[in-house]
PDB file of C-alpha atoms and ligand atoms in Angstrom:
ATOM      1  CA  MET Z 161     140.164 179.408 102.615  1.00 51.00           C
ATOM      2  CA  SER Z 162     143.615 178.477 101.319  1.00 53.00           C
ATOM      3  CA  GLN Z 163     145.183 180.448  98.525  1.00 54.00           C
ATOM      4  CA  MET Z 164     145.699 177.194  96.689  1.00 62.00           C
ATOM      5  CA  GLU Z 165     141.963 176.562  96.484  1.00 73.00           C
ATOM      6  CA  ARG Z 166     140.957 176.332  92.846  1.00 85.00           C
ATOM      7  CA  ALA Z 167     138.323 178.626  91.399  1.00 96.00           C
ATOM      8  CA  TRP Z 168     135.645 176.953  89.295  1.00 98.00           C
ATOM      9  CA  THR Z 169     134.996 178.539  85.920  1.00 98.00           C
ATOM     10  CA  ARG Z 170     131.701 178.964  84.124  1.00 98.00           C
ATOM     11  CA  THR Z 171     132.805 176.415  81.504  1.00 98.00           C
ATOM     12  CA  GLN Z 172     133.632 173.812  84.142  1.00 98.00           C
ATOM     13  CA  LEU Z 173     130.277 174.342  85.866  1.00 98.00           C
ATOM     14  CA  SER Z 174     128.457 173.988  82.533  1.00 98.00           C
ATOM     15  CA  GLU Z 175     130.180 170.674  81.943  1.00 98.00           C
ATOM     16  CA  GLN Z 176     129.238 169.506  85.432  1.00 98.00           C
ATOM     17  CA  PHE Z 177     125.581 170.529  85.047  1.00 98.00           C
ATOM     18  CA  HIS Z 178     125.512 168.630  81.778  1.00 98.00           C
ATOM     19  CA  LYS Z 179     127.183 165.556  83.258  1.00 98.00           C
ATOM     20  CA  ALA Z 180     124.761 165.657  86.198  1.00 98.00           C
ATOM     21  CA  GLY Z 181     121.901 165.188  83.736  1.00 97.00           C
ATOM     22  CA  LEU Z 182     120.727 168.640  82.633  1.00 98.00           C
ATOM     23  CA  ALA Z 183     120.144 169.145  78.908  1.00 98.00           C
ATOM     24  CA  PRO Z 184     118.887 171.689  76.361  1.00 98.00           C
ATOM     25  CA  GLY Z 185     115.170 172.429  76.770  1.00 98.00           C
ATOM     26  CA  ASP Z 186     115.045 171.322  80.417  1.00 98.00           C
ATOM     27  CA  ALA Z 187     112.830 173.046  82.959  1.00 98.00           C
ATOM     28  CA  VAL Z 188     114.822 173.412  86.177  1.00 99.00           C
ATOM     29  CA  ILE Z 189     113.694 174.395  89.664  1.00 99.00           C
ATOM     30  CA  LEU Z 190     116.857 175.530  91.397  1.00 99.00           C
ATOM     31  CA  HIS Z 191     117.502 175.657  95.142  1.00 98.00           C
ATOM     32  CA  SER Z 192     121.013 176.819  95.863  1.00 98.00           C
ATOM     33  CA  SER Z 193     123.808 177.755  98.214  1.00 98.00           C
ATOM     34  CA  LEU Z 194     126.523 179.759  96.451  1.00 98.00           C
ATOM     35  CA  LYS Z 195     128.982 179.307  99.327  1.00 97.00           C
ATOM     36  CA  SER Z 196     128.841 175.536  99.114  1.00 98.00           C
ATOM     37  CA  LEU Z 197     130.289 175.551  95.585  1.00 98.00           C
ATOM     38  CA  GLY Z 198     133.652 176.875  96.763  1.00 97.00           C
ATOM     39  CA  VAL Z 199     135.285 179.701  94.846  1.00 97.00           C
ATOM     40  CA  VAL Z 200     133.593 180.482  91.534  1.00 98.00           C
ATOM     41  CA  GLU Z 201     135.194 182.820  89.036  1.00 97.00           C
ATOM     42  CA  GLY Z 202     132.496 185.442  88.403  1.00 98.00           C
ATOM     43  CA  GLY Z 203     130.389 184.392  91.414  1.00 98.00           C
ATOM     44  CA  ALA Z 204     126.623 183.936  91.261  1.00 98.00           C
ATOM     45  CA  GLU Z 205     126.398 185.443  87.758  1.00 98.00           C
ATOM     46  CA  ALA Z 206     128.737 182.775  86.415  1.00 98.00           C
ATOM     47  CA  VAL Z 207     126.722 179.989  88.059  1.00 98.00           C
ATOM     48  CA  VAL Z 208     123.482 181.271  86.505  1.00 98.00           C
ATOM     49  CA  ASP Z 209     125.159 181.772  83.105  1.00 98.00           C
ATOM     50  CA  ALA Z 210     126.525 178.223  83.220  1.00 98.00           C
ATOM     51  CA  LEU Z 211     123.111 176.756  83.977  1.00 98.00           C
ATOM     52  CA  LEU Z 212     121.287 178.839  81.358  1.00 98.00           C
ATOM     53  CA  GLU Z 213     123.891 177.855  78.798  1.00 98.00           C
ATOM     54  CA  VAL Z 214     123.139 174.161  79.405  1.00 98.00           C
ATOM     55  CA  ILE Z 215     119.335 174.405  79.243  1.00 98.00           C
ATOM     56  CA  GLY Z 216     119.492 176.798  76.293  1.00 98.00           C
ATOM     57  CA  PRO Z 217     116.896 179.275  74.983  1.00 98.00           C
ATOM     58  CA  ARG Z 218     114.036 176.736  75.066  1.00 98.00           C
ATOM     59  CA  GLY Z 219     114.748 175.838  78.695  1.00 98.00           C
ATOM     60  CA  HIS Z 220     113.163 177.232  81.846  1.00 98.00           C
ATOM     61  CA  LEU Z 221     114.800 178.198  85.098  1.00 99.00           C
ATOM     62  CA  LEU Z 222     112.712 178.849  88.216  1.00 99.00           C
ATOM     63  CA  VAL Z 223     114.222 180.074  91.475  1.00 99.00           C
ATOM     64  CA  PRO Z 224     112.405 180.956  94.706  1.00 98.00           C
ATOM     65  CA  THR Z 225     112.674 184.663  95.571  1.00 98.00           C
ATOM     66  CA  PHE Z 226     110.762 184.279  98.831  1.00 98.00           C
ATOM     67  CA  THR Z 227     110.327 187.385 100.988  1.00 98.00           C
ATOM     68  CA  TYR Z 228     107.858 186.356 103.763  1.00 98.00           C
ATOM     69  CA  CYS Z 229     106.259 189.846 103.870  1.00 98.00           C
ATOM     70  CA  LEU Z 230     104.047 189.430 106.911  1.00 98.00           C
ATOM     71  CA  PRO Z 231     103.339 192.357 109.233  1.00 97.00           C
ATOM     72  CA  MET Z 232     103.441 189.981 112.224  1.00 96.00           C
ATOM     73  CA  TRP Z 233     107.097 189.214 111.413  1.00 96.00           C
ATOM     74  CA  ASN Z 234     107.852 192.946 111.013  1.00 97.00           C
ATOM     75  CA  ILE Z 235     108.867 192.453 107.386  1.00 98.00           C
ATOM     76  CA  PRO Z 236     107.856 195.476 105.255  1.00 98.00           C
ATOM     77  CA  PRO Z 237     105.215 195.149 102.496  1.00 98.00           C
ATOM     78  CA  PHE Z 238     106.239 193.275  99.335  1.00 98.00           C
ATOM     79  CA  ASP Z 239     107.191 195.390  96.360  1.00 98.00           C
ATOM     80  CA  VAL Z 240     107.535 193.118  93.333  1.00 98.00           C
ATOM     81  CA  ARG Z 241     110.164 195.402  91.780  1.00 97.00           C
ATOM     82  CA  THR Z 242     112.412 196.081  94.757  1.00 98.00           C
ATOM     83  CA  THR Z 243     111.949 193.580  97.599  1.00 98.00           C
ATOM     84  CA  LYS Z 244     115.050 191.413  97.673  1.00 98.00           C
ATOM     85  CA  SER Z 245     114.913 187.646  97.730  1.00 98.00           C
ATOM     86  CA  ARG Z 246     115.681 186.301 101.189  1.00 98.00           C
ATOM     87  CA  VAL Z 247     116.786 182.877  99.958  1.00 98.00           C
ATOM     88  CA  GLY Z 248     120.295 183.360  98.668  1.00 97.00           C
ATOM     89  CA  ALA Z 249     122.637 185.186  96.319  1.00 98.00           C
ATOM     90  CA  ILE Z 250     121.920 183.014  93.282  1.00 98.00           C
ATOM     91  CA  THR Z 251     118.161 183.613  93.524  1.00 98.00           C
ATOM     92  CA  GLU Z 252     118.670 187.365  93.835  1.00 98.00           C
ATOM     93  CA  THR Z 253     120.957 187.276  90.793  1.00 98.00           C
ATOM     94  CA  VAL Z 254     118.265 185.554  88.715  1.00 98.00           C
ATOM     95  CA  ARG Z 255     115.622 188.018  89.940  1.00 98.00           C
ATOM     96  CA  LEU Z 256     117.709 190.966  88.721  1.00 98.00           C
ATOM     97  CA  ARG Z 257     118.235 189.533  85.211  1.00 98.00           C
ATOM     98  CA  PRO Z 258     116.508 191.685  82.597  1.00 97.00           C
ATOM     99  CA  ASP Z 259     114.942 188.577  81.027  1.00 97.00           C
ATOM    100  CA  ALA Z 260     113.552 187.185  84.309  1.00 98.00           C
ATOM    101  CA  LEU Z 261     109.928 187.578  85.346  1.00 98.00           C
ATOM    102  CA  ARG Z 262     108.929 187.561  89.009  1.00 98.00           C
ATOM    103  CA  SER Z 263     105.587 186.279  90.211  1.00 98.00           C
ATOM    104  CA  PHE Z 264     103.518 188.615  92.356  1.00 98.00           C
ATOM    105  CA  HIS Z 265     103.274 187.029  95.770  1.00 98.00           C
ATOM    106  CA  PRO Z 266     104.028 188.711  99.123  1.00 98.00           C
ATOM    107  CA  THR Z 267     105.537 185.637 100.768  1.00 98.00           C
ATOM    108  CA  HIS Z 268     106.562 183.057  98.113  1.00 98.00           C
ATOM    109  CA  SER Z 269     107.323 184.840  94.835  1.00 98.00           C
ATOM    110  CA  VAL Z 270     109.551 183.131  92.268  1.00 98.00           C
ATOM    111  CA  ALA Z 271     111.646 184.382  89.345  1.00 99.00           C
ATOM    112  CA  VAL Z 272     111.508 182.546  86.024  1.00 99.00           C
ATOM    113  CA  VAL Z 273     113.589 182.731  82.854  1.00 98.00           C
ATOM    114  CA  GLY Z 274     112.360 180.992  79.695  1.00 98.00           C
ATOM    115  CA  PRO Z 275     109.827 181.246  76.856  1.00 98.00           C
ATOM    116  CA  GLU Z 276     106.798 180.376  79.045  1.00 98.00           C
ATOM    117  CA  LYS Z 277     107.778 182.570  82.003  1.00 98.00           C
ATOM    118  CA  GLU Z 278     104.487 184.484  81.829  1.00 98.00           C
ATOM    119  CA  THR Z 279     102.419 181.296  81.958  1.00 98.00           C
ATOM    120  CA  VAL Z 280     104.436 180.022  84.912  1.00 98.00           C
ATOM    121  CA  THR Z 281     104.322 183.215  86.992  1.00 98.00           C
ATOM    122  CA  ARG Z 282     100.852 184.609  86.170  1.00 98.00           C
ATOM    123  CA  ASN Z 283      98.283 185.158  88.976  1.00 97.00           C
ATOM    124  CA  HIS Z 284     100.370 183.650  91.753  1.00 98.00           C
ATOM    125  CA  LEU Z 285      98.432 185.712  94.297  1.00 97.00           C
ATOM    126  CA  HIS Z 286      95.262 183.820  93.378  1.00 95.00           C
ATOM    127  CA  ALA Z 287      96.825 180.448  94.148  1.00 96.00           C
ATOM    128  CA  THR Z 288      98.161 179.530  97.584  1.00 97.00           C
ATOM    129  CA  PRO Z 289     101.930 180.096  98.110  1.00 98.00           C
ATOM    130  CA  LEU Z 290     103.087 176.567  97.238  1.00 98.00           C
ATOM    131  CA  GLY Z 291      99.770 174.887  96.435  1.00 98.00           C
ATOM    132  CA  VAL Z 292      97.745 173.881  93.387  1.00 98.00           C
ATOM    133  CA  ASP Z 293      98.464 176.100  90.364  1.00 98.00           C
ATOM    134  CA  CYS Z 294     101.367 177.930  92.006  1.00 98.00           C
ATOM    135  CA  PRO Z 295     104.452 178.360  89.778  1.00 98.00           C
ATOM    136  CA  PHE Z 296     106.076 175.168  91.133  1.00 98.00           C
ATOM    137  CA  ASP Z 297     102.932 173.210  90.246  1.00 98.00           C
ATOM    138  CA  ARG Z 298     102.841 174.801  86.777  1.00 98.00           C
ATOM    139  CA  MET Z 299     106.425 173.678  86.129  1.00 98.00           C
ATOM    140  CA  ARG Z 300     105.142 170.062  86.060  1.00 98.00           C
ATOM    141  CA  LYS Z 301     103.799 170.724  82.576  1.00 98.00           C
ATOM    142  CA  TYR Z 302     107.378 171.122  81.345  1.00 98.00           C
ATOM    143  CA  GLY Z 303     108.678 167.968  83.047  1.00 98.00           C
ATOM    144  CA  ALA Z 304     110.549 169.958  85.699  1.00 98.00           C
ATOM    145  CA  LYS Z 305     113.739 168.742  87.286  1.00 98.00           C
ATOM    146  CA  ILE Z 306     114.691 169.936  90.772  1.00 99.00           C
ATOM    147  CA  LEU Z 307     118.340 170.729  91.370  1.00 98.00           C
ATOM    148  CA  MET Z 308     119.385 171.106  94.992  1.00 98.00           C
ATOM    149  CA  LEU Z 309     122.693 172.885  94.354  1.00 98.00           C
ATOM    150  CA  GLY Z 310     124.695 172.435  97.543  1.00 98.00           C
ATOM    151  CA  THR Z 311     121.474 172.174  99.507  1.00 98.00           C
ATOM    152  CA  THR Z 312     119.414 169.309 100.883  1.00 98.00           C
ATOM    153  CA  GLN Z 313     115.745 168.371 101.022  1.00 98.00           C
ATOM    154  CA  ASP Z 314     115.077 170.752 103.924  1.00 98.00           C
ATOM    155  CA  THR Z 315     115.072 173.558 101.336  1.00 98.00           C
ATOM    156  CA  ASN Z 316     112.976 171.695  98.751  1.00 98.00           C
ATOM    157  CA  SER Z 317     109.855 173.874  98.431  1.00 98.00           C
ATOM    158  CA  SER Z 318     108.199 171.287  96.199  1.00 98.00           C
ATOM    159  CA  LEU Z 319     107.744 169.124  99.298  1.00 98.00           C
ATOM    160  CA  HIS Z 320     105.268 171.769 100.519  1.00 98.00           C
ATOM    161  CA  LEU Z 321     103.439 171.316  97.201  1.00 98.00           C
ATOM    162  CA  CYS Z 322     103.425 167.566  97.934  1.00 98.00           C
ATOM    163  CA  GLU Z 323     101.791 168.271 101.319  1.00 98.00           C
ATOM    164  CA  VAL Z 324      99.005 170.143  99.546  1.00 98.00           C
ATOM    165  CA  LEU Z 325      98.586 167.606  96.725  1.00 98.00           C
ATOM    166  CA  ALA Z 326      98.410 164.796  99.301  1.00 97.00           C
ATOM    167  CA  LYS Z 327      95.540 166.798 100.878  1.00 97.00           C
ATOM    168  CA  LEU Z 328      97.097 166.681 104.329  1.00 97.00           C
ATOM    169  CA  PRO Z 329      94.590 168.350 106.664  1.00 97.00           C
ATOM    170  CA  TYR Z 330      97.377 170.067 108.641  1.00 97.00           C
ATOM    171  CA  VAL Z 331      98.048 172.597 105.852  1.00 97.00           C
ATOM    172  CA  GLU Z 332      94.980 174.412 107.254  1.00 96.00           C
ATOM    173  CA  VAL Z 333      96.836 175.153 110.494  1.00 97.00           C
ATOM    174  CA  ALA Z 334      98.653 178.513 110.394  1.00 96.00           C
ATOM    175  CA  PHE Z 335     101.343 180.014 112.646  1.00 95.00           C
ATOM    176  CA  SER Z 336      98.870 182.439 114.228  1.00 93.00           C
ATOM    177  CA  GLU Z 337      96.807 180.943 117.026  1.00 90.00           C
ATOM    178  CA  GLY Z 338      93.287 179.910 116.070  1.00 88.00           C
ATOM    179  CA  GLN Z 339      93.628 181.001 112.425  1.00 91.00           C
ATOM    180  CA  ASP Z 340      93.723 179.088 109.161  1.00 94.00           C
ATOM    181  CA  PHE Z 341      95.500 181.942 107.337  1.00 97.00           C
ATOM    182  CA  GLU Z 342      98.188 184.597 107.821  1.00 97.00           C
ATOM    183  CA  LEU Z 343      97.786 188.206 106.796  1.00 97.00           C
ATOM    184  CA  ALA Z 344     100.406 189.329 104.263  1.00 98.00           C
ATOM    185  CA  TRP Z 345     100.905 192.769 102.793  1.00 98.00           C
ATOM    186  CA  PHE Z 346     102.162 194.242  99.550  1.00 98.00           C
ATOM    187  CA  ILE Z 347     102.393 197.446  97.514  1.00 98.00           C
ATOM    188  CA  ASN Z 348      99.729 197.441  94.807  1.00 97.00           C
ATOM    189  CA  GLU Z 349      99.923 198.998  91.339  1.00 94.00           C
ATOM    190  CA  GLU Z 350      98.699 202.330  92.714  1.00 97.00           C
ATOM    191  CA  GLY Z 351     101.535 202.372  95.245  1.00 97.00           C
ATOM    192  CA  GLN Z 352      99.181 201.699  98.177  1.00 98.00           C
ATOM    193  CA  VAL Z 353      99.675 199.118 100.899  1.00 98.00           C
ATOM    194  CA  GLU Z 354      97.206 196.253 100.539  1.00 98.00           C
ATOM    195  CA  TYR Z 355      96.559 193.251 102.802  1.00 98.00           C
ATOM    196  CA  THR Z 356      95.713 189.723 101.694  1.00 98.00           C
ATOM    197  CA  PRO Z 357      95.012 186.489 103.584  1.00 97.00           C
ATOM    198  CA  ILE Z 358      97.403 183.633 102.805  1.00 97.00           C
ATOM    199  CA  TYR Z 359      95.937 180.143 103.097  1.00 97.00           C
ATOM    200  CA  GLU Z 360      97.803 176.813 103.109  1.00 97.00           C
ATOM    201  CA  VAL Z 361     100.753 178.543 104.733  1.00 96.00           C
ATOM    202  CA  PRO Z 362     103.929 176.513 104.169  1.00 97.00           C
ATOM    203  CA  GLY Z 363     105.024 175.431 107.634  1.00 96.00           C
ATOM    204  CA  CYS Z 364     108.329 174.129 108.844  1.00 97.00           C
ATOM    205  CA  SER Z 365     110.767 172.262 106.578  1.00 98.00           C
ATOM    206  CA  ARG Z 366     113.407 171.361 109.175  1.00 97.00           C
ATOM    207  CA  GLY Z 367     112.261 167.744 109.189  1.00 98.00           C
ATOM    208  CA  PHE Z 368     112.265 167.283 105.407  1.00 98.00           C
ATOM    209  CA  ARG Z 369     115.599 165.434 105.231  1.00 98.00           C
ATOM    210  CA  VAL Z 370     113.744 162.381 106.502  1.00 98.00           C
ATOM    211  CA  VAL Z 371     112.693 161.708 102.888  1.00 98.00           C
ATOM    212  CA  GLU Z 372     116.236 161.581 101.479  1.00 98.00           C
ATOM    213  CA  GLU Z 373     116.974 157.919 102.167  1.00 98.00           C
ATOM    214  CA  PRO Z 374     113.623 156.556 100.929  1.00 98.00           C
ATOM    215  CA  LEU Z 375     113.835 158.729  97.804  1.00 98.00           C
ATOM    216  CA  ARG Z 376     117.404 157.610  97.152  1.00 98.00           C
ATOM    217  CA  ARG Z 377     116.450 153.970  97.544  1.00 98.00           C
ATOM    218  CA  ALA Z 378     113.524 154.440  95.155  1.00 98.00           C
ATOM    219  CA  GLY Z 379     115.882 155.986  92.595  1.00 98.00           C
ATOM    220  CA  VAL Z 380     113.963 159.282  92.744  1.00 98.00           C
ATOM    221  CA  LEU Z 381     116.850 161.255  94.282  1.00 98.00           C
ATOM    222  CA  ARG Z 382     120.243 161.204  92.605  1.00 98.00           C
ATOM    223  CA  ASP Z 383     123.401 162.572  94.257  1.00 98.00           C
ATOM    224  CA  VAL Z 384     125.575 164.702  91.987  1.00 98.00           C
ATOM    225  CA  MET Z 385     128.650 166.920  92.499  1.00 98.00           C
ATOM    226  CA  ILE Z 386     128.749 170.508  91.238  1.00 98.00           C
ATOM    227  CA  GLY Z 387     131.921 172.425  92.093  1.00 97.00           C
ATOM    228  CA  ASN Z 388     132.685 171.523  95.719  1.00 97.00           C
ATOM    229  CA  ALA Z 389     129.013 171.035  96.489  1.00 98.00           C
ATOM    230  CA  PRO Z 390     127.321 167.699  97.106  1.00 98.00           C
ATOM    231  CA  SER Z 391     124.020 168.272  95.288  1.00 98.00           C
ATOM    232  CA  GLN Z 392     120.808 166.402  94.512  1.00 98.00           C
ATOM    233  CA  LEU Z 393     118.769 166.010  91.339  1.00 98.00           C
ATOM    234  CA  LEU Z 394     115.123 164.872  91.175  1.00 98.00           C
ATOM    235  CA  LEU Z 395     112.233 164.863  88.734  1.00 98.00           C
ATOM    236  CA  LEU Z 396     109.321 166.837  90.199  1.00 98.00           C
ATOM    237  CA  GLU Z 397     106.707 164.393  88.907  1.00 98.00           C
ATOM    238  CA  GLU Z 398     108.561 161.394  90.371  1.00 98.00           C
ATOM    239  CA  LEU Z 399     108.894 163.239  93.679  1.00 98.00           C
ATOM    240  CA  ILE Z 400     105.150 163.912  93.792  1.00 98.00           C
ATOM    241  CA  GLU Z 401     104.362 160.255  93.053  1.00 98.00           C
ATOM    242  CA  ALA Z 402     106.827 158.939  95.630  1.00 98.00           C
ATOM    243  CA  MET Z 403     105.608 161.384  98.269  1.00 98.00           C
ATOM    244  CA  LYS Z 404     101.996 160.366  97.684  1.00 97.00           C
ATOM    245  CA  SER Z 405     102.761 156.869  98.868  1.00 97.00           C
ATOM    246  CA  LEU Z 406     105.175 157.912 101.645  1.00 98.00           C
ATOM    247  CA  LEU Z 407     102.572 160.338 103.029  1.00 98.00           C
ATOM    248  CA  ALA Z 408      99.780 157.793 102.674  1.00 97.00           C
ATOM    249  CA  THR Z 409     101.805 155.517 104.966  1.00 97.00           C
ATOM    250  CA  ASP Z 410     102.684 158.311 107.407  1.00 97.00           C
ATOM    251  CA  PRO Z 411     100.794 161.610 106.998  1.00 97.00           C
ATOM    252  CA  THR Z 412     102.950 163.321 109.646  1.00 97.00           C
ATOM    253  CA  LEU Z 413     106.265 162.241 108.079  1.00 98.00           C
ATOM    254  CA  LEU Z 414     107.253 165.795 107.068  1.00 98.00           C
ATOM    255  CA  LEU Z 415     106.636 167.386 110.480  1.00 98.00           C
ATOM    256  CA  CYS Z 416     109.807 167.897 112.522  1.00 98.00           C
ATOM    257  CA  HIS Z 417     110.385 166.500 116.005  1.00 95.00           C
ATOM    258  CA  ASN Z 418     111.802 169.639 117.607  1.00 94.00           C
ATOM    259  CA  GLU Z 419     109.681 170.342 120.692  1.00 91.00           C
ATOM    260  CA  GLN Z 420     110.366 174.084 120.359  1.00 94.00           C
ATOM    261  CA  CYS Z 421     108.736 174.074 116.925  1.00 97.00           C
ATOM    262  CA  THR Z 422     105.252 175.455 117.545  1.00 95.00           C
ATOM    263  CA  ILE Z 423     103.865 174.952 114.042  1.00 96.00           C
ATOM    264  CA  CYS Z 424     104.853 171.265 113.799  1.00 97.00           C
ATOM    265  CA  SER Z 425     103.549 170.608 117.332  1.00 96.00           C
ATOM    266  CA  LYS Z 426     100.246 172.281 116.510  1.00 96.00           C
ATOM    267  CA  ARG Z 427      99.957 170.460 113.190  1.00 97.00           C
ATOM    268  CA  ARG Z 428     100.749 167.103 114.805  1.00 96.00           C
ATOM    269  CA  ALA Z 429      98.071 167.708 117.463  1.00 95.00           C
ATOM    270  CA  TYR Z 430      95.605 168.726 114.752  1.00 96.00           C
ATOM    271  CA  MET Z 431      96.293 165.513 112.815  1.00 96.00           C
ATOM    272  CA  LYS Z 432      95.658 163.469 115.947  1.00 95.00           C
ATOM    273  CA  LYS Z 433      92.333 165.230 116.316  1.00 94.00           C
ATOM    274  CA  VAL Z 434      91.109 164.915 112.717  1.00 92.00           C
ATOM    275  CA  MET Z 435      92.476 161.428 112.045  1.00 85.00           C
ATOM    276  CA  GLY Z 436      91.337 160.287 115.486  1.00 77.00           C
ATOM    277  CA  SER Z 437      90.444 156.617 115.645  1.00 54.00           C
ATOM    278  CA  ALA Z 438      91.304 156.120 111.970  1.00 55.00           C
ATOM    279  CA  SER Z 439      95.027 156.263 112.748  1.00 50.00           C
ATOM    280  CA  SER Z 440      95.050 154.457 116.069  1.00 46.00           C
TER     281      SER Z 440
HETATM  282 ZN1  LIG P 240     108.975 171.967 112.705  1.00 62.71          ZN
END
């Protein structure tokens, strides 16, 4: 990093968020990479302040605070108050805000700021991680925009929601052999460890960038610059609609082609089995 590199200020970032298309009252799902912005005066706090300033007190901000608390991955049980987000500095900063509310989910919790944060985060454990009635799905009600801040579609969790909404049979295939769920664990209100099965386990997202060109062409994905970071802006509802038709044409579109990827290989094989003659 050269000493001459400029540091972005909160005010400059606010202006850029606004110019990119964010406005007061917006509901924003934010995926982010702090590093990609370059140097920011005040770091992650300043980025979050800048965004909240633009969407104002009637706006909503949702960030993933995923923790993947599965005993099989040797990740300790989820504690909603203390388990750190594993998906970046900006998400952890939002989680720690006094006015943020975190959903209770051992693998795919989210943190939300905004007047309807309770409605958005309530009962996450009773939905599937990124399926129907999860917090991402509930954000549709507020006309959610998705901002990929210095990230690309391979971190867009809403694409997992699209897999579920498109009723792709492969969401039933879990990482564990011969199972349609994974066992997660968490600390309950009494301070005891509790186990819960997780269905519709979000699989691999390494192949998700395949949707960028078609979405761009359809005008669903817009490229914007924030700080030094090439970023992307989408409307959740438009994404869901566009993905419905893309996945109708090719139901395995979102599975990656890496031969080492066990979950995508298993899911591809499963699709061959269940779609059988229909797809040949
Ligand atoms: Zn894969």
